XYZ file of C-alpha atoms in Angstrom:
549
model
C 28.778 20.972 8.416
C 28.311 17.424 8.603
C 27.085 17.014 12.128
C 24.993 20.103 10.821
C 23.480 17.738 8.173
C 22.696 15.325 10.661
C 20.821 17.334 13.366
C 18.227 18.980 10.124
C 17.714 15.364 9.021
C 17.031 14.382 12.591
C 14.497 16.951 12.935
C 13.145 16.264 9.666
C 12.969 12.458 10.876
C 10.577 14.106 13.955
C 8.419 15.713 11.844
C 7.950 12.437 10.275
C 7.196 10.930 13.042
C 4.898 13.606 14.065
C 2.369 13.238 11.260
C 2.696 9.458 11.110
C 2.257 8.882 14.970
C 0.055 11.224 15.981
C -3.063 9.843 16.699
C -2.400 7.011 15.281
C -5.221 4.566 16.413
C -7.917 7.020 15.325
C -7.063 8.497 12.930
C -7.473 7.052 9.949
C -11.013 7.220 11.251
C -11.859 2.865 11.331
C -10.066 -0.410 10.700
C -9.461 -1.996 7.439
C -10.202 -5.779 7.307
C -7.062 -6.281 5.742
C -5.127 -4.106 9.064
C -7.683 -6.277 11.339
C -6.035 -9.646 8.930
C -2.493 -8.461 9.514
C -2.852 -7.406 13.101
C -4.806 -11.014 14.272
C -2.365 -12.684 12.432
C 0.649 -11.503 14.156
C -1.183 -12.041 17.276
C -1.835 -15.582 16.492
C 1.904 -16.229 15.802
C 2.465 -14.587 18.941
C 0.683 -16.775 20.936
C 0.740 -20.101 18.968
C 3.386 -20.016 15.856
C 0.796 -20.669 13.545
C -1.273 -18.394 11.632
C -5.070 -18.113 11.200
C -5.647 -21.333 9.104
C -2.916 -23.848 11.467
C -0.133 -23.248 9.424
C 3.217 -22.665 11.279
C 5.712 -19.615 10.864
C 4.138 -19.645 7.057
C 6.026 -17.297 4.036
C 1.768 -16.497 2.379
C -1.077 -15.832 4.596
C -4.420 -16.681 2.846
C -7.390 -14.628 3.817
C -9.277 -13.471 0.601
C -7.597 -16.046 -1.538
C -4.771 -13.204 -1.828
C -2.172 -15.053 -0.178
C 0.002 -11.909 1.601
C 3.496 -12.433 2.121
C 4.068 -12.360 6.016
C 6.849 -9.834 6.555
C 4.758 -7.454 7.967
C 3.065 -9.581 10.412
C 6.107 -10.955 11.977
C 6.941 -7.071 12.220
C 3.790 -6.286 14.341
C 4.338 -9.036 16.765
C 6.791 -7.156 18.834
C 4.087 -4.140 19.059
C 1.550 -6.362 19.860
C 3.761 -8.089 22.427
C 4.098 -4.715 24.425
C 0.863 -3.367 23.772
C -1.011 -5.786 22.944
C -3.858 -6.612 19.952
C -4.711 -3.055 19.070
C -5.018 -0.420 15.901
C -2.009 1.113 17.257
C 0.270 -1.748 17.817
C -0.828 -2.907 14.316
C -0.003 0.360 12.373
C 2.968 0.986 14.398
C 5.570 -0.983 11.955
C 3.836 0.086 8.717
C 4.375 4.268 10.435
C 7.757 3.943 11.445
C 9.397 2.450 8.336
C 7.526 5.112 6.737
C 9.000 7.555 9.009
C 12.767 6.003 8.516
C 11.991 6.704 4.503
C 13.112 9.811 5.492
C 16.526 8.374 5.782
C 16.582 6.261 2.964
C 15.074 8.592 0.469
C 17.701 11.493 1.728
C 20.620 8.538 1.203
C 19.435 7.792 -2.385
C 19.428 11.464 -3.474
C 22.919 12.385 -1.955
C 24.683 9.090 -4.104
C 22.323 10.444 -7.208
C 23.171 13.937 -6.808
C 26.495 13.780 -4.464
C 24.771 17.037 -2.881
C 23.270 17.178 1.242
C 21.004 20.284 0.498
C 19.393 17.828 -1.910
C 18.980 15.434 -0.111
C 17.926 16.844 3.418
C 15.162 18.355 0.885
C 14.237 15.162 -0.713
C 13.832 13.808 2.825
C 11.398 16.900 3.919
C 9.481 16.072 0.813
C 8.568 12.433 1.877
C 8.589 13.430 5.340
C 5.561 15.594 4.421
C 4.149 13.404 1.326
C 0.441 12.874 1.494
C 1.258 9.635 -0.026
C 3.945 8.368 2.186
C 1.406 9.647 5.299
C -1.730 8.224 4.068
C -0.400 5.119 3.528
C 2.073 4.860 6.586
C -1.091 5.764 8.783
C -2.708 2.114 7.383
C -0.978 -0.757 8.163
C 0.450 -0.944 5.020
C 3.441 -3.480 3.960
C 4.066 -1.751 0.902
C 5.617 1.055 2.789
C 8.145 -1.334 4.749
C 8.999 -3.025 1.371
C 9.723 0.664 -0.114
C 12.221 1.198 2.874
C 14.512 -1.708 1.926
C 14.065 -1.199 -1.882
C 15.113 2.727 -1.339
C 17.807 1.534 0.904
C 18.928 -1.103 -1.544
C 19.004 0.470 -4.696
C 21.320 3.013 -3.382
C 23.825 1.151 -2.205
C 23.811 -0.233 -5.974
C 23.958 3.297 -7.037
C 26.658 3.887 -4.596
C 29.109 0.810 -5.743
C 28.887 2.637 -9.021
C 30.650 5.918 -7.374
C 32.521 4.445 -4.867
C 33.846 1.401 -6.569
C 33.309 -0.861 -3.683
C 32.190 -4.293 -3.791
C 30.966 -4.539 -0.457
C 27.955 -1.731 -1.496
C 26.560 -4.300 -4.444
C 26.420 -7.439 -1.380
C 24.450 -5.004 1.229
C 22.260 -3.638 -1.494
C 21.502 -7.085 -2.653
C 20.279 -7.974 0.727
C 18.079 -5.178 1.423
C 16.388 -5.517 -2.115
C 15.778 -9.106 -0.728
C 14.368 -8.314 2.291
C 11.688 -6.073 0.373
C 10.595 -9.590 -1.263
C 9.020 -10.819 1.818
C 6.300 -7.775 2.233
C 4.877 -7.112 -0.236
C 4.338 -8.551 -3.952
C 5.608 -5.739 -6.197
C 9.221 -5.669 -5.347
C 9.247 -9.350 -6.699
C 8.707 -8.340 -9.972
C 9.879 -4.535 -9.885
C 13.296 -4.971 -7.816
C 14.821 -7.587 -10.552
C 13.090 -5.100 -13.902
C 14.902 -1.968 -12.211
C 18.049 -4.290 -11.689
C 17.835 -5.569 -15.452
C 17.765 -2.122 -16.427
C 19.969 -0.792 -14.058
C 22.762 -3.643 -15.170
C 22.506 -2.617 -18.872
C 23.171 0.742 -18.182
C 25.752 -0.037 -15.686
C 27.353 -2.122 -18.192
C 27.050 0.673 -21.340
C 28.258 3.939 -18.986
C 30.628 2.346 -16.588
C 32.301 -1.044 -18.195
C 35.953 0.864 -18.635
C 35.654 2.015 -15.251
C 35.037 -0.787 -12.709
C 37.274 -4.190 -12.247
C 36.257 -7.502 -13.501
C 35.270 -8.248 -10.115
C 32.559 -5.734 -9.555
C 31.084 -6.464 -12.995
C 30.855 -10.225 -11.842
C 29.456 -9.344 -8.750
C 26.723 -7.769 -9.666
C 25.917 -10.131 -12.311
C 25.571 -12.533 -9.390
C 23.688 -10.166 -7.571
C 21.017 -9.789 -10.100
C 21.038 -13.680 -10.961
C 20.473 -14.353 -7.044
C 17.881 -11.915 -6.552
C 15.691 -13.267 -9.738
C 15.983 -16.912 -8.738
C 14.506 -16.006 -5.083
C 11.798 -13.921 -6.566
C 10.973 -16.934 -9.186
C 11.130 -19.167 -6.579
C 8.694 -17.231 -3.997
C 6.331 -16.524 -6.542
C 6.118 -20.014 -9.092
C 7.507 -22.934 -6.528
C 6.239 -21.544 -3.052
C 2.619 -22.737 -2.027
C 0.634 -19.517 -2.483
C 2.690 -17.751 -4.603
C 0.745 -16.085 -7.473
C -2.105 -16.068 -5.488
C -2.760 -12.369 -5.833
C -1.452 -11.975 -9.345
C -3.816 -14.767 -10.152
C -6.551 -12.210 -8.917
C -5.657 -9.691 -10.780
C -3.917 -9.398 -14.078
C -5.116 -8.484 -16.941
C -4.634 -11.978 -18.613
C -7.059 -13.697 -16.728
C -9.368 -11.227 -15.492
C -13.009 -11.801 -16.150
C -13.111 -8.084 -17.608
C -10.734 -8.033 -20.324
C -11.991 -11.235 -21.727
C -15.343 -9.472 -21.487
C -14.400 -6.273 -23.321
C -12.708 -8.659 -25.973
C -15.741 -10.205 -26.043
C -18.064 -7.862 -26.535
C -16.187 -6.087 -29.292
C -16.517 -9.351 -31.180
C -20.171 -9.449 -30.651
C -20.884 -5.995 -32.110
C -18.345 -6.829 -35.187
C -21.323 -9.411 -35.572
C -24.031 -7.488 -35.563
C -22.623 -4.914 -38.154
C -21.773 -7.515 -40.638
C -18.057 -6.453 -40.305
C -15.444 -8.911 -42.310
C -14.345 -11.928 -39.761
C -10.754 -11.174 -41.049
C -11.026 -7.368 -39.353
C -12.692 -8.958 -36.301
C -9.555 -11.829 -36.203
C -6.813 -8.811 -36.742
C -8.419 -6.334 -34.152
C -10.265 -8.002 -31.832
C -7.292 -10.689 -29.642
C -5.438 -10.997 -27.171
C -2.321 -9.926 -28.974
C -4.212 -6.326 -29.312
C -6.465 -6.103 -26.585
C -3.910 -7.233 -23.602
C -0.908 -4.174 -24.770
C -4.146 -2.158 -25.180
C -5.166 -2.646 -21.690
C -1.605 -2.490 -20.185
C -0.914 0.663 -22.162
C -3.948 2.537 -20.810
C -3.383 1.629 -17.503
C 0.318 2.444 -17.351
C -0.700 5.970 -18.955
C -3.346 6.373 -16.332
C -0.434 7.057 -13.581
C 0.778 9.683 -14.771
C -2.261 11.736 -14.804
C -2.902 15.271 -13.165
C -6.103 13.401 -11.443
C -4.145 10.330 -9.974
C -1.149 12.321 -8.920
C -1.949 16.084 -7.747
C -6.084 16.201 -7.485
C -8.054 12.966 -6.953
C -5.354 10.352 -5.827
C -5.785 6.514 -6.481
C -8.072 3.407 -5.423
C -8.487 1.644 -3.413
C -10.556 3.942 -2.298
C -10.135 3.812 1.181
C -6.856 5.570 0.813
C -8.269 8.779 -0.610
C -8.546 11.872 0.926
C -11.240 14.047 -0.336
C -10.201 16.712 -3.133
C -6.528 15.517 -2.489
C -3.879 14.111 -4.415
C -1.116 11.992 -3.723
C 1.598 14.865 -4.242
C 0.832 18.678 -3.683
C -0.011 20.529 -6.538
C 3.310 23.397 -5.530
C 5.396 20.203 -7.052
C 4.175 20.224 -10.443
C 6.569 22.543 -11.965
C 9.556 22.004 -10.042
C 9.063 17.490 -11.040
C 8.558 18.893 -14.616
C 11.547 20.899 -14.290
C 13.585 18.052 -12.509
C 12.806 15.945 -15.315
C 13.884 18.467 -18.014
C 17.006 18.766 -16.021
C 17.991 15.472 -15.707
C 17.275 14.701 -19.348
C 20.173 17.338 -20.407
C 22.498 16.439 -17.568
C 26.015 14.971 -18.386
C 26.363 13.164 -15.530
C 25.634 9.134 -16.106
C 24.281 8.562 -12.477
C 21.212 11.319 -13.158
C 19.630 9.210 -15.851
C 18.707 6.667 -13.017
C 15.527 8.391 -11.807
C 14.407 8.715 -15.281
C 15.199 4.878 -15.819
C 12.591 3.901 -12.469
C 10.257 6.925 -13.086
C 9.639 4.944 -16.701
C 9.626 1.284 -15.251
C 7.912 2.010 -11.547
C 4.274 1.310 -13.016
C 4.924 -1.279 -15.332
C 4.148 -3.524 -12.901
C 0.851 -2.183 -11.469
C 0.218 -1.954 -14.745
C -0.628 -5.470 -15.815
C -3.356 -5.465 -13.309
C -6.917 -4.372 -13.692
C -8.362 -4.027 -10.008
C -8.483 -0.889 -8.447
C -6.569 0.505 -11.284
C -5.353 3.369 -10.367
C -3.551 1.697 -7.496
C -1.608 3.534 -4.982
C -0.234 0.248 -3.321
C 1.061 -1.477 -5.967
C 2.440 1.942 -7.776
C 4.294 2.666 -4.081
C 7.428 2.991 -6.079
C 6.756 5.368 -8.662
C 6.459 8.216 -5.809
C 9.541 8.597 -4.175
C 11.809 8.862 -7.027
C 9.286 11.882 -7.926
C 9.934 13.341 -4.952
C 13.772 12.570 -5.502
C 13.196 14.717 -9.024
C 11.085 17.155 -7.014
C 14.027 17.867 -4.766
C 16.376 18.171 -7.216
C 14.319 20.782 -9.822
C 13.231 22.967 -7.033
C 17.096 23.087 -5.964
C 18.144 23.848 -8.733
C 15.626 26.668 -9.211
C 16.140 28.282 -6.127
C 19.889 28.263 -6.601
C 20.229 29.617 -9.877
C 18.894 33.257 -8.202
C 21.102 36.016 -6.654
C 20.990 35.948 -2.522
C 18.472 38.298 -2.341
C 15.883 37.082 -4.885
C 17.062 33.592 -3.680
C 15.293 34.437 -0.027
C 12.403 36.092 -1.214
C 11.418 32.797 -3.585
C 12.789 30.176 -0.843
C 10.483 32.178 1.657
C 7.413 31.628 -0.705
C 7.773 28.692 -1.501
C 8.439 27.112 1.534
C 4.526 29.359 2.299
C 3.102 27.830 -0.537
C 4.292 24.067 0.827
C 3.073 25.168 3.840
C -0.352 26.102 2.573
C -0.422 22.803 0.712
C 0.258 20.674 4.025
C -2.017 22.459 5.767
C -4.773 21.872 3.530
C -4.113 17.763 3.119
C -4.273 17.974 6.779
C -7.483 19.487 6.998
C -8.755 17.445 4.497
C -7.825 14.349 5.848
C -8.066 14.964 9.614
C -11.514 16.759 8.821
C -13.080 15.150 5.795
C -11.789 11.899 5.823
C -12.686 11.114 8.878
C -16.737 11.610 7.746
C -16.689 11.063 4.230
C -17.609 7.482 3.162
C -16.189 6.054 6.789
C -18.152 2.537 5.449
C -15.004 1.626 3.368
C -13.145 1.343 6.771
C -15.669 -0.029 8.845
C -15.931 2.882 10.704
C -18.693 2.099 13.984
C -17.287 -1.853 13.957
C -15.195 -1.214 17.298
C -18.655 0.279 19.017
C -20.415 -2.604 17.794
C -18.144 -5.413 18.581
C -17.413 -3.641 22.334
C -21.499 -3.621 22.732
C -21.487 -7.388 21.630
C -18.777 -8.034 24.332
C -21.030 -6.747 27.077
C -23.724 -9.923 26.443
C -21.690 -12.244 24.696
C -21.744 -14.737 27.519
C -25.123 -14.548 28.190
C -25.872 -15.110 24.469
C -26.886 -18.313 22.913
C -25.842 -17.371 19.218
C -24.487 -14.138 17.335
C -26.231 -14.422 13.617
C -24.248 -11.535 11.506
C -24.814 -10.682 8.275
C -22.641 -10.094 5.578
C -23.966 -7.687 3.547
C -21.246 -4.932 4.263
C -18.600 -8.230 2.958
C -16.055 -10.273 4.597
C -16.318 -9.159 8.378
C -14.518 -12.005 10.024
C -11.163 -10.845 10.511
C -12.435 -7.569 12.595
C -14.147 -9.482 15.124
C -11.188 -11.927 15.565
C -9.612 -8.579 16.217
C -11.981 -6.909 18.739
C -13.236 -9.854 20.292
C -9.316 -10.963 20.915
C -10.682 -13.905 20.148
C -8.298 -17.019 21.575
C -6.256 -18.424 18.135
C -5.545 -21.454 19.611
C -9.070 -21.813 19.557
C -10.079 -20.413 16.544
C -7.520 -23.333 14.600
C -9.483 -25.678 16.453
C -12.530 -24.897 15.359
C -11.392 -25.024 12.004
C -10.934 -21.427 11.116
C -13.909 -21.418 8.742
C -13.271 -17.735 8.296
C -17.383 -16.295 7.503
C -18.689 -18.435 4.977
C -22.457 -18.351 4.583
C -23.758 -20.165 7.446
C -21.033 -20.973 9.117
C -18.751 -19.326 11.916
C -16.658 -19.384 15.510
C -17.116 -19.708 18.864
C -21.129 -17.871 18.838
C -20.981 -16.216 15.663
C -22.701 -17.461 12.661
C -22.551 -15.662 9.345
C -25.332 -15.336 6.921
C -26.667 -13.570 3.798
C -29.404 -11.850 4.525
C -29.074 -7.691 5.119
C -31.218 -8.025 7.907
C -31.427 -11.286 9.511
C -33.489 -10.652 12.506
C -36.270 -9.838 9.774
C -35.435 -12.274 7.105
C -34.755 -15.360 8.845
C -34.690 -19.237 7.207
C -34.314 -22.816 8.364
C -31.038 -22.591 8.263
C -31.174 -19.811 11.324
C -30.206 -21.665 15.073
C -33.475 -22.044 17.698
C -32.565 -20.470 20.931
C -33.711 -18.213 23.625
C -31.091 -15.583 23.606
C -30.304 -14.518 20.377
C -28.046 -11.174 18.928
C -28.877 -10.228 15.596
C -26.334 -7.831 13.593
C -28.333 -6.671 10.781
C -27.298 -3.981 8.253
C -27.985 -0.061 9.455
C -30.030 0.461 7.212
C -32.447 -2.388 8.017
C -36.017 -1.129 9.065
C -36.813 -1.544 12.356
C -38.939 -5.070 13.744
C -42.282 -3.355 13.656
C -44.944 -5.683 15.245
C -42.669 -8.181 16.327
C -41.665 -7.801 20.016
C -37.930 -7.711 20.934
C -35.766 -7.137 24.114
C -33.740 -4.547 22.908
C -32.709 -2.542 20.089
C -28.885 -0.967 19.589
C -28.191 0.869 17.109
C -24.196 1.819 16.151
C -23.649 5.136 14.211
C -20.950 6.152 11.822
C -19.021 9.528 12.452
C -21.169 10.953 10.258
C -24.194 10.097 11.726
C -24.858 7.063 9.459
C -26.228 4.237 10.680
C -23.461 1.195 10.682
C -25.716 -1.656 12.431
C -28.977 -2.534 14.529
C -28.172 -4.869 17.159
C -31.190 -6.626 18.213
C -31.474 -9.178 21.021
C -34.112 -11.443 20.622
């Protein structure tokens, strides 16, 4: 049986693979600037042990002013090593640790649930996710943070059944490891320990030694300092929360704001306006709605999260087949005895607390990463339990339909993502910025300048990509990233939509001259030029007009 359980997990792990891998550097249809940011970057520590901006072997990479830890980066070098500066070398570490969830979502459900059959179908659940896919497919850290915080928390869970020490020391360092790719585990990973400790310390305090309790005490005390530290002392460390949250977001304050003003114009009593209209109201009233707002029907079966580049058309980020089964997990695990099965309800509660004192691309799948495999895990064990409570025969008849109606539901995320998302708003993943940069490549020498405009937003980081462009030299020009008129090596960056029609003082004088103007720029009419290129999106949009002067 056990060397059973391992060959059906091993072929679960393939079919993982399968829909992660396969394809890979076309599908998703275009590069993100952030994948383009975390791919250059891991090729400039490659080559020079310094990122982007000069700085050597750094914890925080600054491109937007979001200051990304660097796990991931350091991850991709190896891939990038073999096979160089590609899409596929820089999605391959973000798809396999999505893949290898399979493992560590299957481990967490057997120490929940002490049962294989659970957990080899927990592990076909996230093997199949559109979720776990979507986001595996995209160069995504949050995915390689979720392996080590899956990993970690159960061999917490597991020191609680097996009364070994040694299960709280590996679990802290996995948990730790998560800190260094993404930002969310620094805050989530020592909430769900908190939490976790309390109940540890109310359901087992009679039954573990001194020792363990200590232990994971210091655990929990180590884990918090580190987080503190990486996030308040470390250069760069709240640069993204700074962004973001809903205390110092332009937004709120303007909501706030505005309420005031209208108290105003209806005369209202300034006391009313004091009591109703602060920060002491209007900051719980924003975190409130947004915490609500992921656990939706919209966000989690139908219309899936932001940012929107993640979204596949008419597709949630679970199938619709697991409504009633994570319903009846949860009504399950509410009136079970068993002290270990309150867990999942403990991180279901506390997984988007976090995400939930931001306000930018609220919903957010990234920063709610955690909040979806312990549905799964609750997914698994309802629809277990459903199926099991039925004589053999009825048992095969509903384990024979519903294993159709999963199939129907994977088979229609993967048309609608291989299909649809491949031609439905492609601009939010620069979809036709390969074709343009590999047409630039073919006159770039014989060019005096490159004048790009911005007007599709921070473009930079995919022609470092494309172009390969040498990061020993890019530090020495002073990385200068695209600000308006400014650039590297030939390329300057400007403002205008359509620069070869729009031009200013400001523009360089020269003889051979590549304009990248907006696609939907109208053509130079009356003016005489020595070529025109234009790039096309898969959906027959135009991206750019290339036009050499």
């Amino acid at each position: 049986m056990k060397r059973f359980f391992w060959v059906l997990l091993g072929l679960i792990f393939l079919v993982a693979l399968f829909l992660r891998f396969s394809q890979l550097a076309k599908i998703p249809v275009g590069f993100h600037t952030d994948e383009a940011s975390l791919g250059y970057n891991a090729y400039s520590l490659l080559m020079t042990g310094k990122d982007e901006a000069g700085r050597a072997f750094p914890l925080y990479i600054d491109t937007f002013g979001d200051n990304r830890p660097t796990g991931y980066n350091y991850l991709a070098m190896l891939p990038i090593k073999f096979f160089g500066l590609s899409i596929f070398a820089t999605r391959l570490p973000s798809a396999l640790f999505g893949s290898m969830s399979v493992f560590a979502i299957a481990f967490l459900s057997f120490v929940l649930f002490k049962n294989k059959k659970i957990a080899l179908l927990t592990g076909m659940l996230l093997a199949i996710a559109p979720w776990s896919v979507v986001l595996s497919r995209a160069s995504d850290e949050a995915v390689v943070a979720l392996f080590f915080i899956l990993i970690g928390f159960a061999f917490l869970f597991l020191s609680l059944r097996s009364k070994r020490q040694l299960y709280i020391i590996l679990g802290g360092l996995f948990l730790l490891i998560s800190f260094f790719f993404y930002h969310t585990p620094r805050v989530f990973v020592p909430m769900l320990f908190l939490v976790f400790l309390g109940y540890f310390f109310w359901q087992f305090r009679t039954r573990l030694s001194r020792t363990h309790h200590t232990l994971m005490i210091s655990v929990f005390c180590l884990l918090s300092v580190i987080a503190v530290y990486l996030v308040f002392l470390v250069s760069g460390g709240t640069g993204r929360f700074s962004q973001v949250n809903i205390f110092t977001f332009p937004e709120t304050k303007l909501v706030m704001q505005e309420q005031i003003r209208e108290d105003g114009s209806m005369h209202a009593p300034l006391i009313t306006t004091r009591v109703f209209h602060n920060k002491l109201v209007n900051y719980p009233l924003t975190f409130v709605s947004n915490y609500l707002t992921y656990f939706t029907g919209d966000f989690l079966f139908i219309k899936g999260g932001l940012p929107i580049w993640y979204q596949v058309p008419s597709m949630g980020l679970l199938y619709l087949i697991e409504l009633p089964f994570l319903l009846y997990g949860l009504f399950l695990l509410c009136k079970s005895d068993d002290p270990l099965s309150k867990l999942p309800l403990l991180w279901l509660l506390i997984a988007p607390v976090v995400s939930s004192i931001t306000v930018d691309d609220v919903p957010n799948v990234n920063r709610v990463i955690v909040l979806f495999p312990i549905m799964e895990v609750i997914v698994g064990y309802g629809l277990y339990t459903f199926v099991t409570k039925f004589k053999k025969n009825t048992k095969l008849f509903i384990s024979v339909g519903v294993t159709l109606l999963f199939i129907a539901n994977l088979l229609y995320f993967q048309h609608q993502y291989i299909v649809h998302a491949s031609t439905h708003r492609t601009w939010y993943r620069n979809n036709g910025f390969d074709q343009m940069v590999a047409t630039l490549q073919e006159s770039y020498a014989g060019s005096d300048r490159i004048i790009v405009t911005k007007s599709m937003g921070s473009m930079y980081p995919l022609i470092l990509f494309y172009m390969k462009y040498d990061p020993a030299l890019y530090q020495r020009e002073g990385s200068s990233k695209d600000r308006e008129y400014t650039g590297f090596g030939k390329f300057l960056f400007v403002p205008q939509d359509c620069p070869s029609i729009t031009k200013d003082s400001r523009f360089p004088i020269g003889h051979n001259l590549i304009y990248i103007n907006n696609g939907n720029c109208p053509d130079d009419k009356g003016k005489l030029v020595k070529k025109q290129v234009i790039i096309n999106r898969e959906d027959g949009t135009k991206a750019f007009k290339i036009v050499y002067d």
